[in-house]
Tab-separated table of C-alpha atoms in Angstrom:
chain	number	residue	atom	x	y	z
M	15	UNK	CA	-11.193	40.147	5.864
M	16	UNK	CA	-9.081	38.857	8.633
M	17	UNK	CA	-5.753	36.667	8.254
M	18	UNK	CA	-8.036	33.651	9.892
M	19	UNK	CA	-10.915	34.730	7.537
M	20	UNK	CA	-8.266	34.274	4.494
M	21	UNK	CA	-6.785	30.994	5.939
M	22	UNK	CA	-10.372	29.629	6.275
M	23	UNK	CA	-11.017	30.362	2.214
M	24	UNK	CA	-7.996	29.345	1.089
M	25	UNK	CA	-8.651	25.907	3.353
M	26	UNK	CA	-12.235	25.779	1.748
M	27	UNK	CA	-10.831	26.218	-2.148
M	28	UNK	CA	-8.262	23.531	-1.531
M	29	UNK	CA	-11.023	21.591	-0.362
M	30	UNK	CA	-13.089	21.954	-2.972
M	31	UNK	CA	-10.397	21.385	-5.885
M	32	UNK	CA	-9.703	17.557	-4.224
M	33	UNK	CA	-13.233	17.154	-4.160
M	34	UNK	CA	-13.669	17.686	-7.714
M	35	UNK	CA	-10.179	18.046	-9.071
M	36	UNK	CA	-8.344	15.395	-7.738
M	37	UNK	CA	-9.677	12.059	-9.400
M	38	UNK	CA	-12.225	11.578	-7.563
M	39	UNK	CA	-9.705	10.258	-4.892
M	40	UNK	CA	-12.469	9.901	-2.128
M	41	UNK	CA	-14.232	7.454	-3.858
M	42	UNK	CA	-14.228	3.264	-3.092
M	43	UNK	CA	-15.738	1.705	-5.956
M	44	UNK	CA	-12.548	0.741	-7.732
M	45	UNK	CA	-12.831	-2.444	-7.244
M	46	UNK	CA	-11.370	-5.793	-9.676
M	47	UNK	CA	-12.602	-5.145	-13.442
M	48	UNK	CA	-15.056	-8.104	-14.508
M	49	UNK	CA	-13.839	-10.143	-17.228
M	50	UNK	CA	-14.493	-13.820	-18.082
M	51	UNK	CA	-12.542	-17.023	-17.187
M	52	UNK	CA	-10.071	-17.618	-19.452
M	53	UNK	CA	-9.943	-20.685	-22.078
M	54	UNK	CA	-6.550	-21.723	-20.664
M	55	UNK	CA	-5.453	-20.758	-17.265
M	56	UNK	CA	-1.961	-19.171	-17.677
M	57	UNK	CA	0.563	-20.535	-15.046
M	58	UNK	CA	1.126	-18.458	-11.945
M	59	UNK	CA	4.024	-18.652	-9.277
M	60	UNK	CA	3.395	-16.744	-6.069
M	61	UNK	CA	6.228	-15.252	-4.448
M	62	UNK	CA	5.992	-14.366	-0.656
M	63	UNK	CA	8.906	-12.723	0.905
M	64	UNK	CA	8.906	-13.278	5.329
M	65	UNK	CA	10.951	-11.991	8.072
M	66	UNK	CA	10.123	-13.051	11.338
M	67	UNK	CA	6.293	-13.595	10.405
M	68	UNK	CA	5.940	-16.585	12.777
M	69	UNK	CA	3.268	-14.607	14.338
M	70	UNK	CA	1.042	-14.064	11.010
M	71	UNK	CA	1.829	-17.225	8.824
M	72	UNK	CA	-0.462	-19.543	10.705
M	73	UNK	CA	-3.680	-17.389	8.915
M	74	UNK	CA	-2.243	-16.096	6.152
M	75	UNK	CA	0.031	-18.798	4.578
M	76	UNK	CA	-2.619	-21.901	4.433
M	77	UNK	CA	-4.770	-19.613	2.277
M	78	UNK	CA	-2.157	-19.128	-0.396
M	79	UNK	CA	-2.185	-22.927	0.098
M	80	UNK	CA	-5.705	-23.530	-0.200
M	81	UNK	CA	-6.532	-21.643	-3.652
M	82	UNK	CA	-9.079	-23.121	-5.671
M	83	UNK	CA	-7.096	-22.316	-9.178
M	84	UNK	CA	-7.923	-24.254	-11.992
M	85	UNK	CA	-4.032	-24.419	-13.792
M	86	UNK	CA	-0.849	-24.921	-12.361
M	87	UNK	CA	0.080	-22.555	-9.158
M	88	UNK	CA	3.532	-23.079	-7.034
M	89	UNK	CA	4.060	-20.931	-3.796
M	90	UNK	CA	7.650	-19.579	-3.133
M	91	UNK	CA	8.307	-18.423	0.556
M	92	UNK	CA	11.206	-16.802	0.811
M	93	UNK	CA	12.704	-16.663	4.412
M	94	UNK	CA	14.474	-13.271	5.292
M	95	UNK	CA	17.100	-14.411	7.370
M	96	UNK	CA	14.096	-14.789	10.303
M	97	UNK	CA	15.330	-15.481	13.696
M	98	UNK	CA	11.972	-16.701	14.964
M	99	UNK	CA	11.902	-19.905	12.940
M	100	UNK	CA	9.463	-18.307	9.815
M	101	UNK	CA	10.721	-21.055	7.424
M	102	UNK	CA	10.541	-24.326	9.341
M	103	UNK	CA	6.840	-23.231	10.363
M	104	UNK	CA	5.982	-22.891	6.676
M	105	UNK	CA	6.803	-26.230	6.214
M	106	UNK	CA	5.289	-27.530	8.772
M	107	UNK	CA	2.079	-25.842	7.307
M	108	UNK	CA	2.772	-26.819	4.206
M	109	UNK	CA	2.753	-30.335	5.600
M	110	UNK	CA	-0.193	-29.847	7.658
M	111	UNK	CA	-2.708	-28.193	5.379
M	112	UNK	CA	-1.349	-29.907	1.868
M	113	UNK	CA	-2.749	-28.077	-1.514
M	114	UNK	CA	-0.262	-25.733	-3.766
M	115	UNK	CA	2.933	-27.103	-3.847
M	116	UNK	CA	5.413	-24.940	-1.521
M	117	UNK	CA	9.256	-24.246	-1.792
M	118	UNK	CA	10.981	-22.365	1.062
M	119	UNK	CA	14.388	-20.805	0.176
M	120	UNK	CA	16.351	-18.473	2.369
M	121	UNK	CA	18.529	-16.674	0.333
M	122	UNK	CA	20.943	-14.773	2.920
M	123	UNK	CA	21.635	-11.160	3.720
M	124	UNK	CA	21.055	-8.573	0.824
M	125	UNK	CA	23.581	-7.004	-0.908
M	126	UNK	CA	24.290	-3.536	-0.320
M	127	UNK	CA	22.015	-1.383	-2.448
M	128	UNK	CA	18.973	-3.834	-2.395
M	129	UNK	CA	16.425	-3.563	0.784
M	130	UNK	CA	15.758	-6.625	2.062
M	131	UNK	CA	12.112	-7.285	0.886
M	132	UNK	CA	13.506	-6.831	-3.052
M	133	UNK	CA	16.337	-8.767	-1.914
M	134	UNK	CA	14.086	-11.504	-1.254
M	135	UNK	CA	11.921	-10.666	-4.258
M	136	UNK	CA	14.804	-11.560	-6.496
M	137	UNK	CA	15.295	-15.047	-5.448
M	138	UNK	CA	12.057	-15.738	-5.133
M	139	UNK	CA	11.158	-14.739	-8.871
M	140	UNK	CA	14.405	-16.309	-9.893
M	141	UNK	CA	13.515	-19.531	-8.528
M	142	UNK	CA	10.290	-19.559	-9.805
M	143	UNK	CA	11.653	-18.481	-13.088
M	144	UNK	CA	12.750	-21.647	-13.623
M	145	UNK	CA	9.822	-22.676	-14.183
M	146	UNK	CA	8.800	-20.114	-17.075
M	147	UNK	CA	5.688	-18.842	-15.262
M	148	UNK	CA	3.476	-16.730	-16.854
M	149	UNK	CA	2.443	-14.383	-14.062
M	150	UNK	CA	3.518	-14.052	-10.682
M	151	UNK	CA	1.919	-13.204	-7.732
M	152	UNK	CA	4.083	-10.765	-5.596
M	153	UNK	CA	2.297	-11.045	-1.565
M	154	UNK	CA	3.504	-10.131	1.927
M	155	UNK	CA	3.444	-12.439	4.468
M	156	UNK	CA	0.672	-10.945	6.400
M	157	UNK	CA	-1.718	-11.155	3.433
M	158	UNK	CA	-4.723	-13.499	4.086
M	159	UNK	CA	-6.482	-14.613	0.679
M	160	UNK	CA	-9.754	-15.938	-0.027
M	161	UNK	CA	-10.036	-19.292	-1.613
M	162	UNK	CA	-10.893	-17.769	-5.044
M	163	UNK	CA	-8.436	-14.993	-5.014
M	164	UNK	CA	-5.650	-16.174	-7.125
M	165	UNK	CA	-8.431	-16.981	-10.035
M	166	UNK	CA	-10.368	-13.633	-9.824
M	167	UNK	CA	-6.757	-11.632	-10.147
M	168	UNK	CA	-5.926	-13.468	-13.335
M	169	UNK	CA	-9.619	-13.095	-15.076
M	170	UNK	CA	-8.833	-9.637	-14.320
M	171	UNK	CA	-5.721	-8.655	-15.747
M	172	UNK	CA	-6.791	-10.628	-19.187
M	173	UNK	CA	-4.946	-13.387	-20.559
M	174	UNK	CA	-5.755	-11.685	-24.211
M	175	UNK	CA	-3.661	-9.591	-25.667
M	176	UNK	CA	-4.552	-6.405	-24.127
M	177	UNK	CA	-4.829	-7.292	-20.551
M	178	UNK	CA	-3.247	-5.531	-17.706
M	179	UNK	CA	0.614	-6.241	-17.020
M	180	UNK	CA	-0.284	-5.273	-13.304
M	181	UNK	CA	-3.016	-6.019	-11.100
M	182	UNK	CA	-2.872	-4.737	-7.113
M	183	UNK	CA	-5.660	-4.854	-4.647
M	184	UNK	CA	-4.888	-2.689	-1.491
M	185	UNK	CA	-5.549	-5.207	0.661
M	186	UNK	CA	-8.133	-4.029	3.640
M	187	UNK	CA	-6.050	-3.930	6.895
M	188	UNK	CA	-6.582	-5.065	10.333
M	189	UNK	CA	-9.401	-2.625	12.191
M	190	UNK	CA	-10.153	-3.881	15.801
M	191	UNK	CA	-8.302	-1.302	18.586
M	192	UNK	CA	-9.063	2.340	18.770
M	193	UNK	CA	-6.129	3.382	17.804
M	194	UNK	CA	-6.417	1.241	14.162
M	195	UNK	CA	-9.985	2.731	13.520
M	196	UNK	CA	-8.554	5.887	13.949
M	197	UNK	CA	-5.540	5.335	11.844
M	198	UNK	CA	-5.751	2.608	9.435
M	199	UNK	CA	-8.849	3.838	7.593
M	200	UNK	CA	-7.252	7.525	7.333
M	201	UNK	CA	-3.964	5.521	6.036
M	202	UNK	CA	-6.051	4.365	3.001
M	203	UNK	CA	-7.681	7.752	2.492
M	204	UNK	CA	-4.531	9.657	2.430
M	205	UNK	CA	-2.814	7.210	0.000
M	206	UNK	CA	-6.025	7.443	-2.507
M	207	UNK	CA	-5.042	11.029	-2.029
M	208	UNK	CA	-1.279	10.851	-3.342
M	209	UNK	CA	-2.229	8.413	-5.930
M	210	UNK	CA	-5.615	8.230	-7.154
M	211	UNK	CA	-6.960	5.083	-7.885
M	212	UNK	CA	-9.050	6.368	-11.106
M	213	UNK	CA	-5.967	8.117	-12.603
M	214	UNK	CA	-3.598	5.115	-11.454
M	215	UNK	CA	-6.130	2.978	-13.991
M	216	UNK	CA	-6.261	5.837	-16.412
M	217	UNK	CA	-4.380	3.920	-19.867
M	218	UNK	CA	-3.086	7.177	-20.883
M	219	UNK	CA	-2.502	8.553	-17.018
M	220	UNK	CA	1.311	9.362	-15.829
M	221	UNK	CA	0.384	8.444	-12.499
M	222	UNK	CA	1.669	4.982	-11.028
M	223	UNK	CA	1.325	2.661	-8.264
M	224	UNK	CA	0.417	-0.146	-6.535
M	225	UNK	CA	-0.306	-2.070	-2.866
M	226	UNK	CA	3.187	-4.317	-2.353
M	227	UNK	CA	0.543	-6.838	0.017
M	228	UNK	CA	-1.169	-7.996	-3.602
M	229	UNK	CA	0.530	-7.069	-6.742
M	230	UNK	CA	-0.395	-9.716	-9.882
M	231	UNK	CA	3.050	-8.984	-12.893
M	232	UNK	CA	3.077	-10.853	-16.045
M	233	UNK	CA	6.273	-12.471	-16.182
M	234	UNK	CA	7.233	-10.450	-19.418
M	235	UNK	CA	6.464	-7.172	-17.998
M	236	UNK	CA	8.503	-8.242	-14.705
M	237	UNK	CA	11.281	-8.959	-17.049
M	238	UNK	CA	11.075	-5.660	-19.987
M	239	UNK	CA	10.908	-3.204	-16.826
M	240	UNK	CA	13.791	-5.318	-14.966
M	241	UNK	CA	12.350	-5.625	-12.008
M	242	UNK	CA	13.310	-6.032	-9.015
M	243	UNK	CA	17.015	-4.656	-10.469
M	244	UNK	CA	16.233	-1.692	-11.521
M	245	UNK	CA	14.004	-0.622	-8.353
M	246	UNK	CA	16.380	-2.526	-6.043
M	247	UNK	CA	17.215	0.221	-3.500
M	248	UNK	CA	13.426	0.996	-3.460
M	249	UNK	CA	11.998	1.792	0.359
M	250	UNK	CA	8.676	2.229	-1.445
M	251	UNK	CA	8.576	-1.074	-2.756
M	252	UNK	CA	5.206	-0.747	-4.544
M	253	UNK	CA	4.920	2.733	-5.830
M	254	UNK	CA	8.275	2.081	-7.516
M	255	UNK	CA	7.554	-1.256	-9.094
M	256	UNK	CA	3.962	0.187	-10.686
M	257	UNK	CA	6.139	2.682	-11.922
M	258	UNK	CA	8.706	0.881	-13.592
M	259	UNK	CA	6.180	-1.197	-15.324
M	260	UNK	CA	4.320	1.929	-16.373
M	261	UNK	CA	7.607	3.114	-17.697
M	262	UNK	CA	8.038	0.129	-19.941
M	263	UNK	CA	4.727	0.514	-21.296
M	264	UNK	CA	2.213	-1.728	-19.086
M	265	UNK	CA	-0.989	-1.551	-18.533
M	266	UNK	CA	-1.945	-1.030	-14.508
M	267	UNK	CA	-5.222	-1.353	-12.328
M	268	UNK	CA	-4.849	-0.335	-8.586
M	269	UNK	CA	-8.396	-0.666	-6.724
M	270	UNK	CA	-9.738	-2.161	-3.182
M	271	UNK	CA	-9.615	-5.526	-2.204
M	272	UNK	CA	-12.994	-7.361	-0.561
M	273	UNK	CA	-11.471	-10.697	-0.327
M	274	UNK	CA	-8.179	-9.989	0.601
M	275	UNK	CA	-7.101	-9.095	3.918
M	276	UNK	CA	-3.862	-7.827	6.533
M	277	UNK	CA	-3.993	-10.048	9.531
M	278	UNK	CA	-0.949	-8.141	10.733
M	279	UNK	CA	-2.537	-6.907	14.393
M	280	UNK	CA	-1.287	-3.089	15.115
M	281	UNK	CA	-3.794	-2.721	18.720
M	282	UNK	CA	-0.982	0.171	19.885
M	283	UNK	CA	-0.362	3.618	18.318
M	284	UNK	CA	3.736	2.746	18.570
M	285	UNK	CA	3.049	0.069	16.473
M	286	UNK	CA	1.127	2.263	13.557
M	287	UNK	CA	3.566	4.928	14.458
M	288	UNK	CA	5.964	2.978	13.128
M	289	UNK	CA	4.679	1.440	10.307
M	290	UNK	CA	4.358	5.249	8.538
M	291	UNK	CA	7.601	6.649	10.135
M	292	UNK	CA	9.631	3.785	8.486
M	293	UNK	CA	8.783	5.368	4.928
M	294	UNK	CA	6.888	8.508	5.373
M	295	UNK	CA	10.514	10.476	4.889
M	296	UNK	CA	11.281	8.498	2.189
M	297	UNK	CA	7.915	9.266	0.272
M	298	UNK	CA	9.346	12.800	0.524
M	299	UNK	CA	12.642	11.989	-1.309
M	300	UNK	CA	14.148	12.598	2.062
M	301	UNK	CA	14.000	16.348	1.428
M	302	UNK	CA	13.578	18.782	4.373
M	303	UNK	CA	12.168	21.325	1.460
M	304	UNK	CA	9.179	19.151	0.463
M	305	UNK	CA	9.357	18.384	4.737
M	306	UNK	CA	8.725	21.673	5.620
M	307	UNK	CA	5.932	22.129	2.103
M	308	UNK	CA	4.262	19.218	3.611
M	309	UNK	CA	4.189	20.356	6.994
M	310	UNK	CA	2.723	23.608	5.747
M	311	UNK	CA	0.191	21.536	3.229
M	312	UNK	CA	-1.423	19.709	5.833
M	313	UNK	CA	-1.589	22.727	8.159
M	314	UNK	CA	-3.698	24.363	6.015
M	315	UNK	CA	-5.712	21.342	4.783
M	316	UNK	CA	-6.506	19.408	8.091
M	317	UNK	CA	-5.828	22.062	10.625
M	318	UNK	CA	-6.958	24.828	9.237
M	319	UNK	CA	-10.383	24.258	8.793
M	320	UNK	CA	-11.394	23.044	12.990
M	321	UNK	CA	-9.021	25.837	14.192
M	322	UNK	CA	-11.303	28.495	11.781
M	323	UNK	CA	-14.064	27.798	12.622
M	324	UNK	CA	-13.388	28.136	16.124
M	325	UNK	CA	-11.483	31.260	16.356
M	326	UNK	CA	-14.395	32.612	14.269
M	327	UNK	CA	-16.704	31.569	16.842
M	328	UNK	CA	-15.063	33.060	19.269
M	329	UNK	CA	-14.112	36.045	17.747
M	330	UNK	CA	-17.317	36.478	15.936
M	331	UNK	CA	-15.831	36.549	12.697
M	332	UNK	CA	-18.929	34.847	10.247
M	333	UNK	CA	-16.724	34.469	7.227
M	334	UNK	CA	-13.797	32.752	9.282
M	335	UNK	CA	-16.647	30.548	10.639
M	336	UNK	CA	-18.522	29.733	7.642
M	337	UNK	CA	-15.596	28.873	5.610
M	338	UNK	CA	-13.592	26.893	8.013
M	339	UNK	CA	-16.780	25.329	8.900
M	340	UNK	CA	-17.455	24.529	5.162
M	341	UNK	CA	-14.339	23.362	4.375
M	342	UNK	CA	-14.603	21.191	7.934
M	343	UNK	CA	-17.751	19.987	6.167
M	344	UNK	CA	-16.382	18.705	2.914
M	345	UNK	CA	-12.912	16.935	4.410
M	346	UNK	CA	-15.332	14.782	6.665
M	347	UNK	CA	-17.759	14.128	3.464
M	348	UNK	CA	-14.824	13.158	1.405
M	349	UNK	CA	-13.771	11.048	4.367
M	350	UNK	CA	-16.918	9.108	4.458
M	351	UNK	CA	-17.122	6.454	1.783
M	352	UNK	CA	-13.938	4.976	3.443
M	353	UNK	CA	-15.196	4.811	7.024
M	354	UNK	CA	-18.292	2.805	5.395
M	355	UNK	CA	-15.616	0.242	3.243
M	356	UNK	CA	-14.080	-0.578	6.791
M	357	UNK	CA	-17.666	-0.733	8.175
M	358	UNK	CA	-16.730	1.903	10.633
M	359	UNK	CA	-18.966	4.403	12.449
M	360	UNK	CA	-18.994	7.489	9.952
M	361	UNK	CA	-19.148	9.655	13.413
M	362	UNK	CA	-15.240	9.348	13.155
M	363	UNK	CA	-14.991	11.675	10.078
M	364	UNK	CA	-14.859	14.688	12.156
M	365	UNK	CA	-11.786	13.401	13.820
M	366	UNK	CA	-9.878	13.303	10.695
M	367	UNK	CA	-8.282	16.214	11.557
M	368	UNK	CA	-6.705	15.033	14.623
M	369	UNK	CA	-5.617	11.753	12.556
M	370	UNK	CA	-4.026	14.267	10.362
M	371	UNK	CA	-2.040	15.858	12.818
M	372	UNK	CA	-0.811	12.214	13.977
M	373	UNK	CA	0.173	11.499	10.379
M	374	UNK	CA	2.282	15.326	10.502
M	375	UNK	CA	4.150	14.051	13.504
M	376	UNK	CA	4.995	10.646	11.963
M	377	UNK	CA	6.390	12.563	9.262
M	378	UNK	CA	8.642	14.556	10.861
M	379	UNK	CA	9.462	12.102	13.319
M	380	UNK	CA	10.705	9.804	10.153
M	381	UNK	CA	12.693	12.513	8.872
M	382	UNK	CA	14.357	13.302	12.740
M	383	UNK	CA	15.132	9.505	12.629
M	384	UNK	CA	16.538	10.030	9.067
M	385	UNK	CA	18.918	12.325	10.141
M	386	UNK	CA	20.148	10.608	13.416
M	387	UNK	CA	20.813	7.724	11.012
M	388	UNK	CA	18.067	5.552	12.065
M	389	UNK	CA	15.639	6.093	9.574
M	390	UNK	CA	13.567	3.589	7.051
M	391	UNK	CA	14.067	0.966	9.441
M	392	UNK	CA	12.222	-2.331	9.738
M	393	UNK	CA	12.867	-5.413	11.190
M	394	UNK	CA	16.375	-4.585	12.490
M	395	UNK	CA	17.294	-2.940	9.112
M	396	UNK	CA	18.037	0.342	8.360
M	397	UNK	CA	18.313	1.556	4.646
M	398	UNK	CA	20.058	4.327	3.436
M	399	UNK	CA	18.740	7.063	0.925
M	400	UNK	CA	18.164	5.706	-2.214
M	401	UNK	CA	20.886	7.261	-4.284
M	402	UNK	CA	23.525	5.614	-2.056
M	403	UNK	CA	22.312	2.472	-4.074
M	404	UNK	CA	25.197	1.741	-6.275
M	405	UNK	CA	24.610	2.023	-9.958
M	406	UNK	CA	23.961	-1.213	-12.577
């Protein structure tokens, strides 16, 4: 066989272990785990860190407001050191719209070794702390919630002994511009990838994570796997808190969201492009080996398989063409299920491979940034790698 021929089977077995090998990763019925109301409803403090959301909190803030819960709920807004007045407006709604009661603290400029969200984590959850709640609800600013949200997370994680210490929804992003439905779906996909939802709720799985836009954490499990201390430096907020709780023996349950929703508008590719670049190095443990494997990996997985079947075509090589259009094939099928959860046209699977190769050049243009010193930044911060993060 020829060296495409071999790249196109090689492509195709890859192809085929995620699509049987990999938990399942391509599928979206993970979705909250049904369990009845409680007898008591346990007391719940949510916890919103903002910088410069003036442009979001309008939607998203007078739904935390408006949950229907049936026992005692406080919202904590922490404000980020905004310059575009993020705290006075979220009194203003607070005043506006009434319901949950809502304290806004500002806290100052983080330390060094914290990033500024966990920064803001910490004296949010120490404020609410006071109060002895017994879960918290850990939500980005640009999270919009449905009225019964708040109650449907804690029937699912269990107040019995038992229950989940962690409960995230991946909240379902903003799809509108043509550069989002080409992106944002593909962004889900390829995180279900990494971490798969069905292992990530596995009780005896190793694998960890979470969505930082809606994570539910018993107090006590907060507490016995020290967070946000011990993940402090984190860039990957979310990852590394499911895994610290994991650690300490939790229980997690990652799974899709359908009443929870980003109103965070990204219409431009700059903006997406930035919104991956800003970690994407990071996820790599800012090393150029796992850079370059990466590089490589998606090559042969998204690239491949187009680029076969053509050259085959042209060449009139049938294997090269069968396989790469086989494996072609499969990555689209696999694609599929999460172009119908964002109620997208299933003709963009196909183009998956080009979203891919966007994705590649995020990557290396977060580690480029890395390197000129500019990388993992957000908001006018940038963070250095995480072992520069003095010890506790």
């Amino acid at each position: 066989m020829s060296a495409v021929a071999w790249t196109a089977v090689g492509s195709l077995i890859v192809w085929v272990w995620l699509l049987l090998g990999q938990g399942f990763f391509w599928r979206t019925d993970q979705r909250l785990p049904v369990r009845r109301d409680p007898a008591r409803w346990p007391s719940v403090a949510v916890v919103v860190p903002a910088r410069d959301e003036a442009e979001v909190l309008p939607t998203s803030l007078p739904s935390l407001l408006a949950q229907d819960y049936p026992g005692d709920a406080q919202v904590y807004l922490v404000d980020d050191c905004s310059g575009d007045g993020t705290g006075e407006l979220a009194r203003a709604l607070s005043q506006r719209y009434g319901g949950l009661p809502l304290t806004v603290v500002t806290p100052g400029e983080p330390e060094p070794g914290w990033t500024g969200k966990l920064w803001a984590l910490r004296h949010g959850m120490a404020l609410a702390g006071q109060r002895k709640p017994e879960f918290l609800l850990l939500t980005d600013a640009d999270i919009a919630h449905e009225p019964d949200s708040l109650r449907e997370l804690v029937a699912a994680a269990g107040t019995e002994t038992g229950g989940f210490d962690l409960v995230s929804q991946m909240a379902r992003l903003r799809v509108t511009s043509t550069w989002e439905r080409l992106v944002v779906p593909a962004f889900v996909y390829f995180f279900g990838q990494l971490y798969p939802f069905r292992r990530v709720n596995g009780e005896k799985s190793r694998t960890a994570a979470a969505a930082g836009g809606c994570v539910l954490l018993r107090a006590g499990a907060a507490e016995r796997a020290r967070i946000p201390e011990s993940i402090r430096q984190a860039v990957i907020d979310d990852v590394s808190l499911a895994r610290a709780v994991r650690r300490s023996g939790g229980r997690i349950w990652l799974g899709l969201a359908e009443r929870v929703d980003s109103v965070r508008p990204s219409p431009r590719l700059a903006d997406l492009w930035r919104m991956v670049a800003r970690s994407a190095y990071a996820q790599l443990r800012h090393s150029p080996s796992l850079l370059a494997g990466t590089v490589l990996g998606l090559g042969l997985v998204y690239v491949a398989p187009p680029v076969t079947l053509g050259a085959g075509l042209l060449t009139g090589d049938p294997v090269a063409a069968a396989a790469g259009g086989a494996a072609w094939a499969v990555m689209a099928g696999t694609y599929m299920p999460m172009l119908g959860y964002y109620r997208q046209s299933l003709w963009l699977a196909p183009l998956l491979p080009f979203t891919a190769v966007l994705y590649l050049l995020m990557t290396v243009d977060s580690a480029v940034q890395h390197h000129r010193g500019s990388g993992a930044a957000w908001k006018g911060r940038t963070y250095a790698r995480p072992e520069a993060a003095p010890e506790p």
